[in-house]
Amino acid sequence: MRIPGLGNAADNPKHGTPGDDPEHHPRARDGRAPNVMRIGEWVPMRQHRDEDEVDFAVVGTGAGGGTLACRLAEAGFSVVAFDAGPYFRPLEDFASDESHQSKLYWTDERIVDGENPLQMGSNNSGKAVGGSTVHYAMVALRFRPEWFKARTLMGYGADWPIDWREMWHYYDQVEDDLKISGPVNYPWGPHRRRYHRRAHEINAAAKVLARGAEAMGIDWTPTPLATISAPRGDAPPCVYRGFCTLGCSTNAKQSVLVTYLPRALKAGAEIRDLAMVGRIETSNGRATGVHYHREGRWRFQRAKNVVVAGYAIETPRLLLMSANREFPDGLANSSGLVGRNLMVQGNQAVWGVFNEEIRSYKGPPSLAISEHWNYDDKGSGPFAKDFFGGYSYMSQGPLPQLWANTQASAHGLWGEALVAEMQRYNHVAGLKVVSEYMPQERNRVTLSDVKDRYGLPVARITYSWCDNDKALNRHALKFLRQALEAAGGREIWDQGDDTCHLNGTARMGNDKRTSVVDADCRSWDIPNLWICDGSVFPTVGGVNPSLTIQAIALRTADRIFAARGA
Amino acid sequence: MLPRQDLYPGYDVLAKRDGPSWNAKTRAVLDERLAIGPEMRRFFDEAEWMTLKALAARIVPQPADREVPVPVAALVDYKLAIGEHDGYRDATMPDEREAWRQGLRALDAEARAQFGARFHELSTWAQDELLKLAERGELTDAAWASMPSKLFFKHRVLGDVVKAYYAHPTAWNEIGWGGPASPRGYVRMDFDRRDPWEAAEAKPGREDEAYAENLRVGD
């Protein structure tokens, strides 16, 4: 059996170049970049010399940087986008294998501490052209409108300097660009446009969520996902292989690698893979370009504007590493907030065993969702809310290595107990939250004394829960346990230690004393320096952040165009 | 706890190797992994190696009658030899390689101090006693230096050893996972449904049916 337009080619990489090794030799060079949609093919790429002063140097090509680079190039700006990671060709480079695909993660050393040290490197950190969108779970959700005024309307965190109605416009745009597959009617929040593709069929693990939600009397829905349910150009619909968080080898996933970046190249942007930016240069209060390491040496790219889009660890790290005589505390840091208010999201879960075969490894991992606790501010009875913020929860589909590691590190099983429990793999289902943790200044990214392979200081990541976070965790685990039990789960246990996503280390705001960038994501201190990733979030909400990062990137592009027109 | 069973009789995920569930890259990656033999060692020295093998046998025990056991220690060695990293370490821990060397030396020192023999020479009962103490962070011999035995056990022992075992097709057979799935993927998504290329679970009294189904997953 062969899937037309896909299987034959993927099984016969005859166009492969001898010695082609994307992890050690850049692919985007010599006037061309990989055509990620076709085996062995290339697309032309405009290139700039280091001494050319380009309009924009963009550091990072993920949800923020890749999306913005595309829009800037399409508006006619000269753009060079840098990424420390490889330029993968999914059809050729992606194996169906958990171990091997860890090549998608940022696994350079980082040091963690605090009362609740974070686990880094896998689900929250990408190192590839396309960033973490290459391995994300594709969950495409909008913020609740009130979250943009969390302080004023809900009494916690900080207000965003952007109005939700404006965000709604940009959410429409990014959902169109990614052809999101979703339900006909979304149960929560104000009216939104119909999704562009039908919702995906839900698997047994998602039906467990549905049963539980219905028993608890709350709404659920098939999850809006950035993987297509009908063909799009060279991309086939999702085949439900279930390796989404390890890279999509068929290109059904609408990552930045296969959406905005091909558009960016077509519009004249240059992408430099395996290019680690180590310092931003300034002169007379303005950024003048970036020092980057590529092909064994340090180089300097001149630029009229610099965009930092490295996500909430690498972005503050770069700003802090760029400290110089003009800016001794690091760039954009007159507020002292660069690196502070690091926010992850709770990713706690309950797991149980079912009489039926579930086989949750089939299909995208999170095919069903409930956002009930993002929109119900009070609750009642045993589920009265005694904390700020909310959470969504989704069905899960861990593959064997992840599942075994969860059973060992979070459930404490090893030896015969572990190997026997693992045999129930096909009968397990779980519910997992994405929950809203509070911004706290003590949670932060700083520079350690340890140096990485480029000779740059390694990031130290300090993280502790506050009482509100702990109260939310308790509520979520209690509710999920009851929902899973109502769905028929037995021998339920709590996974209490997991977190996901990274946000908040360069927050946006209306006041330069309490924020790092303004509403346009432009640094208050350096007028030609922008930040474009999850770092700018003042609060984190109870949904996956990628759609919001991309919506803000589209808005930032429009604000840059408006400034040029003025 | 139910004992380990032959729940998916006759299932061999490798039977699908040349079919539409494995792309060329997957075949290359698994060929490389399956070429790792039980005594392939590049990173650990002889003394560390004996301790690691004994440790692995307690963390992921394998059936005595398994003809070709998963080479767990060699898979861990391989990971460290090629320099694969997790991407983070606790501020109280040395890096992965140093943590492993230090932790195995410390386990051996504890074995000598408490039982008068090296770790791999101890009975499985004594080995488990030491591992339970490490799990609770109660091993504090000077050989641990500043590394907490609890974190060594959690991050290195559980993390690396368990992941090594479940990266192997033999472990996939044991739990009935479908295995690599590109480009074909799956079709039947509902409760109690399996595609013909997925493992069939043996239901009591109907083991023969599962066995027959499992011989066909590569068709």
Coordinates of C-alpha atoms in Angstrom, one line a residue, chain A residues 100-538:
Chain A
H100 CA 16.0 9.7 17.6
Q101 CA 13.6 12.6 17.4
S102 CA 15.0 14.2 20.5
K103 CA 17.2 16.0 17.9
L104 CA 14.3 18.5 17.7
Y105 CA 14.8 19.7 21.2
W106 CA 17.1 22.4 22.7
T107 CA 19.4 20.1 24.7
D108 CA 22.3 22.4 25.3
E109 CA 22.9 22.6 29.0
R110 CA 20.7 24.7 31.3
I111 CA 20.8 24.7 35.1
V112 CA 17.6 24.5 37.0
D113 CA 16.9 25.4 40.7
G114 CA 14.2 26.9 42.9
E115 CA 11.6 25.1 45.0
N116 CA 10.1 23.4 41.9
P117 CA 12.9 23.1 39.4
L118 CA 11.7 22.8 35.8
Q119 CA 12.3 19.9 33.5
M120 CA 13.7 21.4 30.3
G121 CA 14.8 20.1 26.9
S122 CA 11.9 18.2 25.6
N123 CA 8.3 19.4 25.5
N124 CA 9.1 23.0 26.2
S125 CA 12.3 23.8 24.1
G126 CA 12.9 23.4 20.4
K127 CA 16.1 23.8 18.4
A128 CA 15.3 23.6 14.7
V129 CA 14.3 26.0 11.9
G130 CA 10.6 26.4 12.7
G131 CA 11.4 26.3 16.5
S132 CA 9.2 24.4 18.9
T133 CA 6.3 24.4 16.3
V134 CA 8.2 21.5 14.7
H135 CA 7.4 19.3 17.8
Y136 CA 4.4 21.1 19.3
A137 CA 1.1 19.3 19.9
M138 CA -0.6 21.7 17.4
V139 CA -3.3 22.7 20.0
A140 CA -4.6 26.0 18.5
L141 CA -6.5 27.9 21.1
R142 CA -7.5 31.5 21.7
F143 CA -7.1 33.4 25.0
R144 CA -10.3 34.2 26.9
P145 CA -11.0 37.9 26.2
E146 CA -10.9 38.9 29.9
W147 CA -7.3 37.6 30.3
F148 CA -6.1 40.6 28.3
K149 CA -7.3 42.7 31.3
A150 CA -6.5 40.2 34.0
R151 CA -5.6 42.8 36.6
T152 CA -8.5 45.1 36.0
L153 CA -11.3 42.6 35.3
M154 CA -10.2 39.6 37.3
G155 CA -7.9 40.9 40.0
Y156 CA -4.6 39.1 39.4
G157 CA -1.4 39.3 37.3
A158 CA -1.1 42.3 35.0
D159 CA -3.1 43.8 32.2
W160 CA -2.0 43.4 28.6
P161 CA -1.6 46.6 26.6
I162 CA -3.7 45.1 23.7
D163 CA -7.4 45.0 23.3
W164 CA -9.0 41.5 22.9
R165 CA -11.0 42.6 19.9
E166 CA -7.8 43.5 18.1
M167 CA -6.4 40.1 19.0
W168 CA -9.6 38.4 17.7
H169 CA -8.8 39.9 14.3
Y170 CA -5.2 38.5 14.4
Y171 CA -6.4 35.1 15.6
D172 CA -8.7 34.9 12.6
Q173 CA -5.7 35.6 10.4
V174 CA -3.4 33.0 11.9
E175 CA -6.2 30.4 11.9
D176 CA -6.6 31.0 8.2
D177 CA -2.8 30.8 7.6
L178 CA -2.6 27.5 9.4
K179 CA -6.0 26.1 8.1
I180 CA -6.9 25.0 11.6
S181 CA -9.1 21.9 11.9
G182 CA -11.8 22.4 14.5
P183 CA -15.4 21.9 15.6
V184 CA -18.4 23.7 13.9
N185 CA -19.3 25.4 17.1
Y186 CA -16.7 26.2 19.8
P187 CA -18.4 26.0 23.2
W188 CA -16.6 28.9 25.0
G189 CA -16.0 32.6 24.5
P190 CA -17.4 35.1 22.1
H191 CA -18.4 34.2 18.5
R192 CA -15.5 33.1 16.3
R193 CA -15.4 32.3 12.6
R194 CA -15.9 28.8 11.4
Y195 CA -12.7 26.7 11.4
H196 CA -11.1 26.1 8.0
R197 CA -11.1 22.3 8.1
R198 CA -13.4 19.8 9.7
A199 CA -12.5 18.6 13.1
H200 CA -10.5 15.4 13.3
E201 CA -12.1 12.1 14.2
I202 CA -11.6 11.6 17.9
N203 CA -9.8 8.5 19.3
A204 CA -10.8 6.4 22.3
A205 CA -8.6 8.5 24.6
A206 CA -10.6 11.5 23.6
K207 CA -13.9 9.7 24.0
V208 CA -12.8 9.0 27.6
L209 CA -12.6 12.8 28.1
A210 CA -16.0 13.2 26.5
R211 CA -17.6 10.6 28.7
G212 CA -16.1 12.2 31.8
A213 CA -17.1 15.7 30.9
E214 CA -20.7 14.7 30.1
A215 CA -20.9 12.8 33.4
M216 CA -19.6 15.9 35.2
G217 CA -22.1 18.1 33.4
I218 CA -19.6 20.3 31.5
D219 CA -18.9 21.0 27.9
W220 CA -16.2 19.4 25.8
T221 CA -15.2 19.6 22.1
P222 CA -12.8 18.2 19.6
T223 CA -9.6 20.2 19.9
P224 CA -8.9 22.8 17.3
L225 CA -5.6 21.6 15.8
A226 CA -3.0 22.9 13.4
T227 CA -2.8 19.6 11.5
I228 CA -5.0 19.5 8.4
S229 CA -8.0 17.2 8.0
A230 CA -8.1 17.8 4.2
P231 CA -5.2 18.2 1.7
R232 CA -3.5 21.5 1.3
G233 CA -1.0 22.0 -1.6
D234 CA 1.7 19.4 -1.2
A235 CA 0.6 18.5 2.3
P236 CA -1.7 15.5 2.8
P237 CA -4.2 15.2 5.6
C238 CA -3.1 13.8 8.9
V239 CA -2.7 10.0 8.9
Y240 CA -3.0 9.7 12.7
R241 CA 0.4 8.2 13.2
G242 CA 0.6 9.8 16.7
F243 CA 4.2 11.0 16.6
C244 CA 3.2 14.7 16.5
T245 CA 5.3 15.8 19.5
L246 CA 8.3 14.2 17.8
G247 CA 8.0 15.8 14.5
C248 CA 5.5 15.2 11.7
S249 CA 7.1 13.2 8.9
T250 CA 4.2 13.7 6.4
N251 CA 3.9 17.5 6.7
A252 CA 0.2 17.4 7.7
K253 CA 1.3 19.5 10.8
Q254 CA 1.1 23.2 9.9
S255 CA 4.3 24.1 11.7
V256 CA 6.1 27.4 10.9
L257 CA 8.7 25.2 9.1
V258 CA 6.1 24.3 6.4
T259 CA 3.9 27.4 6.4
Y260 CA 5.3 30.8 7.1
L261 CA 9.0 30.0 6.3
P262 CA 8.3 28.8 2.7
R263 CA 6.3 32.0 2.3
A264 CA 9.2 34.0 3.8
L265 CA 11.7 32.5 1.4
K266 CA 9.4 33.2 -1.6
A267 CA 9.2 36.8 -0.5
G268 CA 12.9 37.2 -0.4
A269 CA 13.9 36.5 3.2
E270 CA 17.2 34.7 4.0
I271 CA 17.2 32.0 6.6
R272 CA 20.5 31.0 8.2
D273 CA 20.4 27.6 9.9
L274 CA 22.9 26.4 12.5
A275 CA 23.6 30.1 13.3
M276 CA 23.8 30.8 17.0
V277 CA 23.4 34.5 17.9
G278 CA 25.6 35.3 20.9
R279 CA 25.4 39.0 21.2
I280 CA 23.5 42.1 19.9
E281 CA 25.7 45.1 19.2
T282 CA 24.6 48.6 20.1
S283 CA 25.9 52.1 19.3
N284 CA 24.5 55.4 20.5
G285 CA 21.5 53.7 22.0
R286 CA 20.5 51.7 18.9
A287 CA 21.0 48.1 17.9
T288 CA 23.5 47.8 15.0
G289 CA 23.5 44.1 14.3
V290 CA 24.1 40.7 15.7
H291 CA 27.2 38.5 16.4
Y292 CA 26.5 35.0 15.4
H293 CA 28.4 31.7 15.2
R294 CA 28.2 29.7 12.0
E295 CA 30.4 27.2 10.3
G296 CA 33.0 27.3 13.0
R297 CA 33.5 31.1 13.4
W298 CA 32.0 34.2 14.8
R299 CA 30.6 36.7 12.3
F300 CA 28.7 40.0 12.5
Q301 CA 25.6 40.8 10.5
R302 CA 24.8 44.5 10.3
A303 CA 21.1 45.4 10.6
K304 CA 18.9 48.5 10.9
N305 CA 16.6 46.6 13.3
V306 CA 16.9 43.5 15.5
V307 CA 14.1 41.2 16.5
V308 CA 14.7 38.8 19.4
A309 CA 12.5 35.7 19.1
G310 CA 14.3 32.9 21.0
Y311 CA 11.5 32.0 23.4
A312 CA 11.4 32.8 27.1
I313 CA 14.8 31.3 28.1
E314 CA 17.0 32.2 25.1
T315 CA 15.5 35.7 24.6
P316 CA 16.4 37.0 28.1
R317 CA 19.7 35.1 28.0
L318 CA 20.6 37.0 24.8
L319 CA 19.6 40.3 26.1
L320 CA 21.6 39.8 29.3
M321 CA 24.6 38.4 27.4
S322 CA 24.6 41.6 25.3
A323 CA 25.4 43.8 28.2
N324 CA 27.9 46.5 27.2
R325 CA 29.1 49.9 28.4
E326 CA 25.9 51.6 27.2
F327 CA 23.7 49.0 28.7
P328 CA 25.6 47.5 31.7
D329 CA 22.5 45.5 32.9
G330 CA 21.7 44.0 29.6
L331 CA 19.7 45.3 26.7
A332 CA 16.1 46.6 27.1
N333 CA 16.5 46.2 30.9
S334 CA 16.0 49.6 32.4
S335 CA 13.0 48.2 34.3
G336 CA 15.2 45.4 35.7
L337 CA 12.5 42.9 34.4
V338 CA 14.5 41.1 31.7
G339 CA 14.5 37.5 32.8
R340 CA 11.8 38.0 35.5
N341 CA 8.3 36.7 35.7
L342 CA 9.1 33.5 34.0
M343 CA 5.8 31.6 33.6
V344 CA 5.4 28.0 32.8
Q345 CA 2.0 26.3 32.8
G346 CA 0.8 23.4 34.9
N347 CA 0.8 20.2 33.0
Q348 CA -0.5 17.9 35.7
A349 CA -2.4 14.8 34.9
V350 CA -4.5 11.9 36.2
W351 CA -4.1 8.5 34.7
G352 CA -6.3 5.4 35.0
V353 CA -6.8 1.9 33.6
F354 CA -9.8 1.0 31.5
N355 CA -11.4 -2.3 30.6
E356 CA -11.5 -1.4 26.9
E357 CA -8.5 -1.2 24.7
I358 CA -7.7 2.5 24.4
R359 CA -4.5 2.5 22.3
S360 CA -4.0 6.2 22.8
Y361 CA -0.9 6.2 20.6
K362 CA -3.1 6.6 17.5
G363 CA -3.9 10.1 16.3
P364 CA -2.8 13.5 17.6
P365 CA -2.3 13.3 21.4
S366 CA -4.9 15.8 22.4
L367 CA -8.0 15.3 20.2
A368 CA -10.5 16.4 22.8
I369 CA -10.6 19.3 25.3
S370 CA -12.6 21.0 27.9
E371 CA -12.0 24.7 28.7
H372 CA -14.8 24.8 31.3
W373 CA -12.5 25.9 34.1
N374 CA -11.1 28.7 32.0
Y375 CA -14.6 30.3 31.8
D376 CA -16.2 29.3 35.1
D377 CA -14.8 31.7 37.7
K378 CA -16.7 30.4 40.7
G379 CA -17.4 26.7 40.6
S380 CA -19.5 25.2 43.3
G381 CA -19.5 22.6 46.1
P382 CA -16.2 20.6 46.2
F383 CA -15.2 22.4 43.0
A384 CA -15.6 26.0 44.3
K385 CA -12.7 28.0 43.0
D386 CA -10.4 29.3 45.7
F387 CA -7.7 30.6 43.3
F388 CA -7.1 33.0 40.5
G389 CA -6.8 31.8 36.9
G390 CA -8.0 28.7 35.1
Y391 CA -7.1 25.7 33.2
S392 CA -8.1 23.6 30.2
Y393 CA -7.6 19.9 30.1
M394 CA -7.1 17.5 27.2
S395 CA -6.8 13.8 26.4
Q396 CA -3.4 12.3 26.1
G397 CA -1.4 9.9 23.9
P398 CA 2.1 9.2 25.4
L399 CA 4.4 6.9 23.4
P400 CA 6.2 4.1 25.2
Q401 CA 9.4 6.0 26.3
L402 CA 7.5 8.9 27.6
W403 CA 4.9 6.7 29.3
A404 CA 7.6 4.5 30.9
N405 CA 9.4 7.6 32.1
T406 CA 6.2 8.9 33.6
Q407 CA 5.5 5.7 35.4
A408 CA 9.0 5.7 36.7
S409 CA 9.7 9.3 37.7
A410 CA 6.1 10.4 38.5
H411 CA 4.5 7.2 39.7
G412 CA 7.7 5.8 41.4
L413 CA 7.6 2.4 39.7
W414 CA 10.7 0.3 38.8
G415 CA 11.6 -3.3 38.7
E416 CA 8.9 -5.9 38.2
A417 CA 6.3 -3.4 39.2
L418 CA 7.3 -1.2 36.2
V419 CA 7.5 -3.8 33.5
A420 CA 4.2 -5.3 34.6
E421 CA 2.4 -2.0 34.7
M422 CA 3.8 -1.1 31.3
Q423 CA 1.9 -4.1 29.9
R424 CA -1.3 -2.2 30.5
Y425 CA -0.2 0.5 28.2
N426 CA -3.0 -0.2 25.7
H427 CA -5.6 0.1 28.4
V428 CA -4.6 3.5 29.9
A429 CA -6.1 6.9 29.4
G430 CA -5.4 10.2 31.1
L431 CA -6.5 13.8 31.3
K432 CA -3.9 16.5 31.5
V433 CA -4.2 20.2 32.2
V434 CA -2.6 23.3 30.7
S435 CA -3.1 25.6 33.6
E436 CA -2.4 29.2 34.4
Y437 CA 0.4 29.9 36.8
M438 CA 0.9 33.4 38.2
P439 CA 3.7 35.8 37.2
Q440 CA 6.2 36.1 40.0
E441 CA 9.4 38.2 39.9
R442 CA 11.4 35.6 41.7
N443 CA 10.8 33.1 38.9
R444 CA 13.6 34.1 36.5
V445 CA 16.3 33.4 34.0
T446 CA 19.8 34.6 34.9
L447 CA 23.3 33.9 33.6
S448 CA 25.4 31.2 35.4
D449 CA 29.2 30.9 35.6
V450 CA 29.1 27.8 33.4
K451 CA 29.9 28.2 29.7
D452 CA 28.4 26.4 26.8
R453 CA 30.2 25.1 23.7
Y454 CA 30.1 28.5 22.1
G455 CA 31.8 30.0 25.2
L456 CA 28.5 31.7 26.2
P457 CA 27.2 31.7 29.8
V458 CA 24.6 28.9 30.4
A459 CA 21.1 30.0 31.5
R460 CA 20.1 29.4 35.1
I461 CA 16.3 28.9 35.5
T462 CA 14.8 29.4 38.9
Y463 CA 11.2 28.4 39.5
S464 CA 8.9 28.0 42.5
W465 CA 5.1 27.7 42.8
C466 CA 3.2 30.3 44.8
D467 CA 0.2 29.4 47.0
N468 CA -2.2 30.3 44.2
D469 CA -0.5 27.8 41.8
K470 CA -0.7 25.1 44.5
A471 CA -4.4 25.8 45.1
L472 CA -5.0 25.5 41.3
N473 CA -3.1 22.3 41.2
R474 CA -5.3 20.8 43.9
H475 CA -8.5 21.9 42.2
A476 CA -7.4 20.5 38.9
L477 CA -6.3 17.1 40.1
K478 CA -9.4 16.7 42.2
F479 CA -11.7 17.5 39.3
L480 CA -9.8 15.5 36.8
R481 CA -9.8 12.4 39.1
Q482 CA -13.5 12.6 39.4
A483 CA -14.0 13.0 35.6
L484 CA -11.7 10.1 34.8
E485 CA -13.5 7.9 37.4
A486 CA -16.9 8.9 35.9
A487 CA -15.5 7.8 32.5
G488 CA -14.8 4.3 33.8
G489 CA -11.2 4.7 34.9
R490 CA -9.8 2.5 37.7
E491 CA -6.7 2.7 39.8
I492 CA -6.4 6.4 39.2
W493 CA -3.2 8.2 40.1
D494 CA -2.0 11.8 40.0
Q495 CA 1.0 13.0 38.1
G496 CA 1.7 16.1 40.0
D497 CA 5.1 17.4 38.8
D498 CA 4.8 18.3 35.1
T499 CA 4.9 21.7 33.4
C500 CA 4.8 23.0 29.9
H501 CA 5.5 26.1 27.8
L502 CA 7.7 29.1 28.6
N503 CA 6.5 32.7 28.8
G504 CA 6.9 36.0 30.4
T505 CA 10.6 37.0 30.7
A506 CA 10.3 40.3 28.7
R507 CA 6.8 41.4 29.4
M508 CA 4.8 43.9 27.4
G509 CA 3.0 46.8 29.1
N510 CA 1.9 50.4 29.0
D511 CA 4.5 51.7 31.5
K512 CA 8.3 51.5 30.8
R513 CA 9.0 51.1 34.6
T514 CA 7.0 47.9 34.8
S515 CA 7.5 46.3 31.4
V516 CA 10.3 45.5 28.9
V517 CA 8.5 46.2 25.6
D518 CA 5.4 48.3 24.6
A519 CA 2.2 47.1 23.0
D520 CA 4.1 46.9 19.7
C521 CA 6.7 44.6 21.2
R522 CA 9.3 47.3 20.8
S523 CA 11.8 47.8 23.5
W524 CA 11.2 50.9 25.6
D525 CA 14.9 51.5 25.8
I526 CA 16.2 50.7 22.3
P527 CA 13.8 51.9 19.6
N528 CA 15.0 49.5 16.8
L529 CA 14.9 46.4 19.0
W530 CA 11.8 44.2 19.1
I531 CA 10.9 41.1 21.0
C532 CA 8.6 38.6 19.3
D533 CA 7.8 35.4 21.2
G534 CA 6.1 34.1 24.4
S535 CA 8.5 36.3 26.5
V536 CA 6.2 39.3 26.1
F537 CA 3.2 37.7 27.8
P538 CA 2.3 39.6 31.0

